[in-house]
Amino acid sequence: MHRERVSENVYWFQSEVYAQVTAGVVLGPQWAVVIDTLALPDETLAMRDYVEHELGVQVHYIINTHYHADHTWGNCFFPGATIIAHSLCRELLKERGIPALENARKQNQTFRQVKIVLPQFTFRAGTFNLRVGKKNLSIMTAPGHSPDGIAVLVEEDRVLFAGDSFMPLPYVVDGNTEDITTSIKKIGRMGLENIIQGHGDIILRGEIESAVRENLNYLTNIRKLARMAVRRRAPHDFLDENHVEASGKSRVYLGGLAEELHRRNLRSLYLEEKEARLAAKEKEKNNLPNS
Ligand SMILES: [Zn+2]
């Protein structure tokens, strides 16, 4: 696991095992806030160990940026902590997280020690503030990667923990391209020092503008490809021919997962596009005047 001090009392952790997933810690003199847990129990436990023994504080709060397993399945390793999330995160963890964990347990021993712990503090809109020592955490909605996405701004440092609304490759299979476009544009206007992406490396101030532009271009590109695919006779072949590089992204991103995630993005947008077209045709047919 990589670890870095981002600013005073703000730390970043990155998995070396699963998709470069990240987590954060902000601490005050008495206690700490963890922003997301890591994908595998061992890494979450190593992070906890560092906070408790090296930094010398207990974790009182966990903020889950969204309900996906790689960000929430470590909640159970902080038994005294209160969990903060979007209210949809709580609902989705209950509906999808619990059965997903049941499945994972059957396939992988490691997950036998995991339990889903649902957020106790939830909000649906606007912002939520949490004061940790000298820092104010402003917690806000940032949907698009999933409907329950939230981001955490360390106001004093202009450091944003963006969750998966900002990634080296935007991933929208469980989300929505319009929402994520809005979230990315908003992040681009925030005047940030650093973006802590839900996966991948920390983005520095001088790199933010191009990262925002690259992600917005990528989203425009894949939407265009999905629209083109529905007009093709062999839509799947067409999608398969359009590799991630052609949409302006490198295949080495996310520990080599970029091409696979890109493929899933394309298939999911293509299906959406196809359904939208069918619905439109259906509507047209029903609106035809009787003659
Ligand atoms: Zn993730």
Coordinates of C-alpha atoms and ligand atoms in Angstrom, one line a residue:
M1 CA 0.0 0.0 0.0
H2 CA 1.3 3.5 -0.9
R3 CA 1.0 6.3 1.6
E4 CA 1.6 10.0 1.4
R5 CA 1.0 13.1 3.5
V6 CA -1.0 15.5 1.3
S7 CA -1.0 18.5 3.7
E8 CA -0.9 19.0 7.4
N9 CA -3.0 16.3 9.0
V10 CA -4.2 15.0 5.7
Y11 CA -3.1 11.6 4.4
W12 CA -3.7 9.5 1.3
F13 CA -3.5 5.7 0.9
Q14 CA -3.5 3.8 -2.4
S15 CA -3.9 0.1 -2.9
E16 CA -1.2 -1.9 -4.7
V17 CA -3.6 -4.8 -5.0
Y18 CA -6.9 -3.6 -6.4
A19 CA -7.3 -1.0 -9.2
Q20 CA -5.3 1.6 -7.4
V21 CA -8.2 2.4 -5.2
T22 CA -7.6 5.1 -2.6
A23 CA -8.6 6.2 0.8
G24 CA -7.9 9.2 3.0
V25 CA -7.5 10.3 6.6
V26 CA -7.9 13.8 8.1
L27 CA -7.0 14.1 11.7
G28 CA -7.4 16.5 14.6
P29 CA -5.7 16.4 18.0
Q30 CA -8.2 13.9 19.4
W31 CA -9.6 11.8 16.6
A32 CA -9.6 11.1 12.9
V33 CA -11.9 10.8 10.0
V34 CA -11.4 8.1 7.4
I35 CA -12.6 8.8 3.8
D36 CA -13.4 5.4 2.2
T37 CA -11.9 2.1 3.2
L38 CA -9.8 0.0 0.9
A39 CA -10.8 -3.0 -1.2
L40 CA -9.3 -5.8 0.9
P41 CA -9.3 -6.3 4.6
D42 CA -5.5 -6.5 4.9
E43 CA -5.0 -3.1 3.4
T44 CA -7.8 -1.5 5.5
L45 CA -6.3 -3.0 8.6
A46 CA -2.8 -1.7 7.6
M47 CA -4.3 1.8 7.2
R48 CA -6.1 1.6 10.6
D49 CA -2.8 0.4 12.2
Y50 CA -1.0 3.4 10.8
V51 CA -3.6 5.9 12.0
E52 CA -3.8 4.4 15.5
H53 CA -0.2 3.7 16.1
E54 CA 1.8 6.1 13.9
L55 CA -0.5 9.1 14.0
G56 CA -1.7 8.1 17.4
V57 CA -5.5 8.8 17.1
Q58 CA -8.6 6.7 16.9
V59 CA -11.0 6.9 14.0
H60 CA -14.3 8.4 15.0
Y61 CA -15.9 8.9 11.6
I62 CA -15.9 7.2 8.2
I63 CA -17.2 8.9 5.2
N64 CA -18.2 6.6 2.4
T65 CA -18.0 8.4 -1.0
H66 CA -20.4 5.7 -2.5
Y67 CA -21.6 2.2 -1.8
H68 CA -19.2 0.2 -4.0
A69 CA -17.4 -2.7 -2.3
D70 CA -13.9 -1.3 -2.8
H71 CA -14.8 1.8 -0.8
T72 CA -17.1 0.5 1.9
W73 CA -16.3 -3.1 2.9
G74 CA -13.8 -2.0 5.4
N75 CA -16.4 -0.1 7.5
C76 CA -16.6 -3.1 9.8
F77 CA -12.9 -2.8 10.9
F78 CA -13.7 0.5 12.7
P79 CA -16.3 -0.8 15.2
G80 CA -16.7 2.4 17.2
A81 CA -16.9 4.8 14.2
T82 CA -19.9 6.6 12.9
I83 CA -20.4 6.3 9.2
I84 CA -21.5 9.2 7.0
A85 CA -22.8 8.9 3.5
H86 CA -25.5 9.8 1.0
S87 CA -28.9 8.3 2.0
L88 CA -28.8 6.4 -1.3
C89 CA -25.5 4.8 -0.3
R90 CA -27.3 3.3 2.8
E91 CA -30.1 2.0 0.6
L92 CA -27.8 0.5 -2.0
L93 CA -25.5 -1.1 0.5
K94 CA -28.5 -2.8 2.0
E95 CA -30.0 -3.8 -1.4
R96 CA -26.9 -4.7 -3.3
G97 CA -23.9 -4.7 -0.9
I98 CA -25.3 -7.4 1.4
P99 CA -26.0 -10.0 -1.4
A100 CA -22.8 -9.1 -3.2
L101 CA -20.8 -9.8 0.0
E102 CA -22.6 -13.2 0.3
N103 CA -21.4 -14.1 -3.1
A104 CA -17.8 -12.8 -2.5
R105 CA -17.6 -14.9 0.6
K106 CA -18.3 -18.0 -1.4
Q107 CA -15.4 -17.2 -3.8
N108 CA -12.8 -15.7 -1.5
Q109 CA -11.9 -16.7 2.1
T110 CA -10.7 -13.2 2.8
F111 CA -14.2 -11.8 2.8
R112 CA -15.4 -14.1 5.6
Q113 CA -14.1 -11.5 8.1
V114 CA -16.1 -8.7 6.4
K115 CA -19.5 -7.5 7.5
I116 CA -21.5 -4.7 5.8
V117 CA -21.9 -1.8 8.2
L118 CA -24.6 0.7 7.1
P119 CA -24.1 4.5 7.4
Q120 CA -25.8 6.0 10.4
F121 CA -25.6 9.6 9.3
T122 CA -27.0 10.3 5.8
F123 CA -27.9 13.3 3.7
R124 CA -29.7 13.6 0.4
A125 CA -28.8 17.1 -0.9
G126 CA -26.8 20.2 -0.2
T127 CA -23.6 20.1 1.9
F128 CA -22.8 18.7 5.3
N129 CA -19.9 20.1 7.4
L130 CA -17.7 18.2 9.8
R131 CA -15.0 20.0 11.8
V132 CA -11.8 18.0 12.6
G133 CA -9.3 19.9 14.6
K134 CA -8.4 23.0 12.5
K135 CA -10.0 21.7 9.3
N136 CA -13.5 22.0 8.0
L137 CA -14.7 19.1 5.8
S138 CA -17.4 20.2 3.4
I139 CA -19.2 17.1 2.2
M140 CA -21.2 17.5 -1.0
T141 CA -23.0 15.4 -3.5
A142 CA -21.0 14.4 -6.6
P143 CA -23.1 11.8 -8.6
G144 CA -22.4 10.2 -11.9
H145 CA -20.2 7.2 -11.3
S146 CA -23.1 6.0 -9.1
P147 CA -26.2 7.8 -8.0
D148 CA -25.0 8.1 -4.4
G149 CA -21.6 9.7 -5.0
I150 CA -20.3 12.3 -2.6
A151 CA -17.1 14.3 -2.4
V152 CA -15.2 15.8 0.6
L153 CA -13.5 19.1 0.4
V154 CA -10.8 20.0 3.0
E155 CA -11.6 23.7 2.9
E156 CA -8.4 25.1 4.4
D157 CA -6.2 23.1 2.0
R158 CA -8.4 23.1 -1.1
V159 CA -7.9 19.4 -1.3
L160 CA -10.9 17.4 -2.7
F161 CA -11.5 13.7 -2.0
A162 CA -13.6 13.2 -5.2
G163 CA -14.5 9.6 -4.8
D164 CA -15.1 7.9 -8.1
S165 CA -16.7 10.9 -9.7
F166 CA -13.0 11.6 -10.7
M167 CA -10.9 8.8 -12.0
P168 CA -8.2 8.3 -14.6
L169 CA -11.0 6.8 -16.7
P170 CA -14.5 7.9 -15.9
Y171 CA -16.6 4.8 -15.3
V172 CA -20.3 5.1 -15.7
V173 CA -21.8 1.6 -15.9
D174 CA -23.6 2.1 -12.6
G175 CA -24.1 5.8 -13.2
N176 CA -25.0 8.4 -15.7
T177 CA -22.9 10.4 -18.2
E178 CA -24.8 13.6 -17.7
D179 CA -24.4 13.6 -14.0
I180 CA -20.7 12.7 -14.1
T181 CA -20.1 15.5 -16.7
T182 CA -21.8 18.0 -14.3
S183 CA -19.7 16.7 -11.4
I184 CA -16.4 16.9 -13.3
K185 CA -17.2 20.4 -14.5
K186 CA -18.0 21.5 -11.0
I187 CA -14.7 20.0 -9.7
G188 CA -12.9 21.8 -12.4
R189 CA -14.3 25.2 -11.2
M190 CA -13.5 24.6 -7.5
G191 CA -10.0 26.2 -7.5
L192 CA -8.3 23.1 -6.0
E193 CA -4.8 22.4 -4.9
N194 CA -5.2 18.6 -5.3
I195 CA -7.8 16.2 -6.5
I196 CA -7.7 12.9 -4.7
Q197 CA -9.3 10.5 -7.2
G198 CA -11.2 7.4 -6.0
H199 CA -8.7 5.4 -8.0
G200 CA -5.2 6.4 -9.4
D201 CA -2.8 9.1 -8.4
I202 CA -3.2 12.4 -6.8
I203 CA -3.8 15.2 -9.3
L204 CA -1.7 18.3 -8.6
R205 CA -2.9 21.9 -9.2
G206 CA -1.1 22.3 -12.5
E207 CA -2.5 19.1 -13.9
I208 CA -6.2 19.7 -13.0
E209 CA -7.2 21.7 -16.0
S210 CA -5.9 19.1 -18.5
A211 CA -7.3 16.1 -16.4
V212 CA -10.8 17.8 -16.4
R213 CA -10.6 18.4 -20.1
E214 CA -9.4 14.9 -20.9
N215 CA -12.2 13.3 -18.8
L216 CA -14.9 15.5 -20.5
N217 CA -13.5 14.7 -23.9
Y218 CA -13.6 11.0 -23.1
L219 CA -17.2 11.2 -22.0
T220 CA -18.2 13.1 -25.2
N221 CA -16.3 10.4 -27.2
I222 CA -17.9 7.4 -25.7
R223 CA -21.4 8.9 -26.0
K224 CA -20.7 9.6 -29.7
L225 CA -19.5 6.0 -30.2
A226 CA -22.6 4.6 -28.6
R227 CA -24.8 6.7 -30.9
M228 CA -22.9 5.5 -33.9
A229 CA -23.1 1.9 -32.8
V230 CA -26.9 1.8 -32.8
R231 CA -26.8 2.7 -36.5
R232 CA -24.4 -0.1 -37.4
R233 CA -25.3 -3.5 -38.7
A234 CA -22.7 -5.1 -36.4
P235 CA -22.7 -2.8 -33.4
H236 CA -20.7 -5.0 -31.1
D237 CA -17.9 -5.4 -33.7
F238 CA -17.9 -1.6 -34.1
L239 CA -17.6 -1.1 -30.3
D240 CA -14.8 -3.7 -30.0
E241 CA -12.8 -1.9 -32.7
N242 CA -12.8 1.3 -30.7
H243 CA -10.0 0.8 -28.2
V244 CA -9.5 3.1 -25.2
E245 CA -6.6 4.9 -26.9
A246 CA -8.9 6.1 -29.6
S247 CA -11.0 7.9 -26.9
G248 CA -7.9 9.7 -25.6
K249 CA -7.0 7.5 -22.7
S250 CA -4.1 5.1 -22.0
R251 CA -4.7 1.4 -21.5
V252 CA -2.2 1.3 -18.6
Y253 CA -4.4 3.4 -16.4
L254 CA -5.9 1.8 -13.3
G255 CA -3.3 -0.9 -13.1
G256 CA -4.2 -2.1 -16.6
L257 CA -7.9 -2.2 -16.1
A258 CA -8.6 0.8 -18.4
E259 CA -9.4 -1.2 -21.6
E260 CA -11.8 -3.5 -19.8
L261 CA -13.6 -0.6 -18.0
H262 CA -13.8 1.3 -21.4
R263 CA -15.4 -1.7 -23.0
R264 CA -18.0 -2.0 -20.2
N265 CA -18.7 1.8 -20.6
L266 CA -19.3 1.4 -24.3
R267 CA -21.6 -1.6 -24.0
S268 CA -23.6 0.0 -21.3
L269 CA -24.0 3.3 -23.2
Y270 CA -24.9 1.4 -26.3
L271 CA -27.7 -0.4 -24.5
E272 CA -29.0 2.8 -23.1
E273 CA -28.9 4.4 -26.5
K274 CA -30.7 1.4 -28.1
E275 CA -33.4 1.5 -25.5
A276 CA -33.9 5.2 -25.8
R277 CA -34.3 4.8 -29.6
L278 CA -36.9 2.0 -29.2
A279 CA -38.8 4.0 -26.7
A280 CA -38.8 7.0 -29.0
K281 CA -40.1 4.9 -31.9
E282 CA -42.8 3.4 -29.8
K283 CA -43.9 6.8 -28.7
E284 CA -44.0 8.0 -32.3
K285 CA -46.1 5.0 -33.4
N286 CA -48.6 5.6 -30.6
N287 CA -48.9 9.3 -31.5
L288 CA -49.7 8.6 -35.1
P289 CA -53.2 10.0 -35.9
N290 CA -55.8 7.4 -37.0
S291 CA -56.7 7.8 -40.6
Ligands
ZN1 ZN -14.1 2.4 -6.9

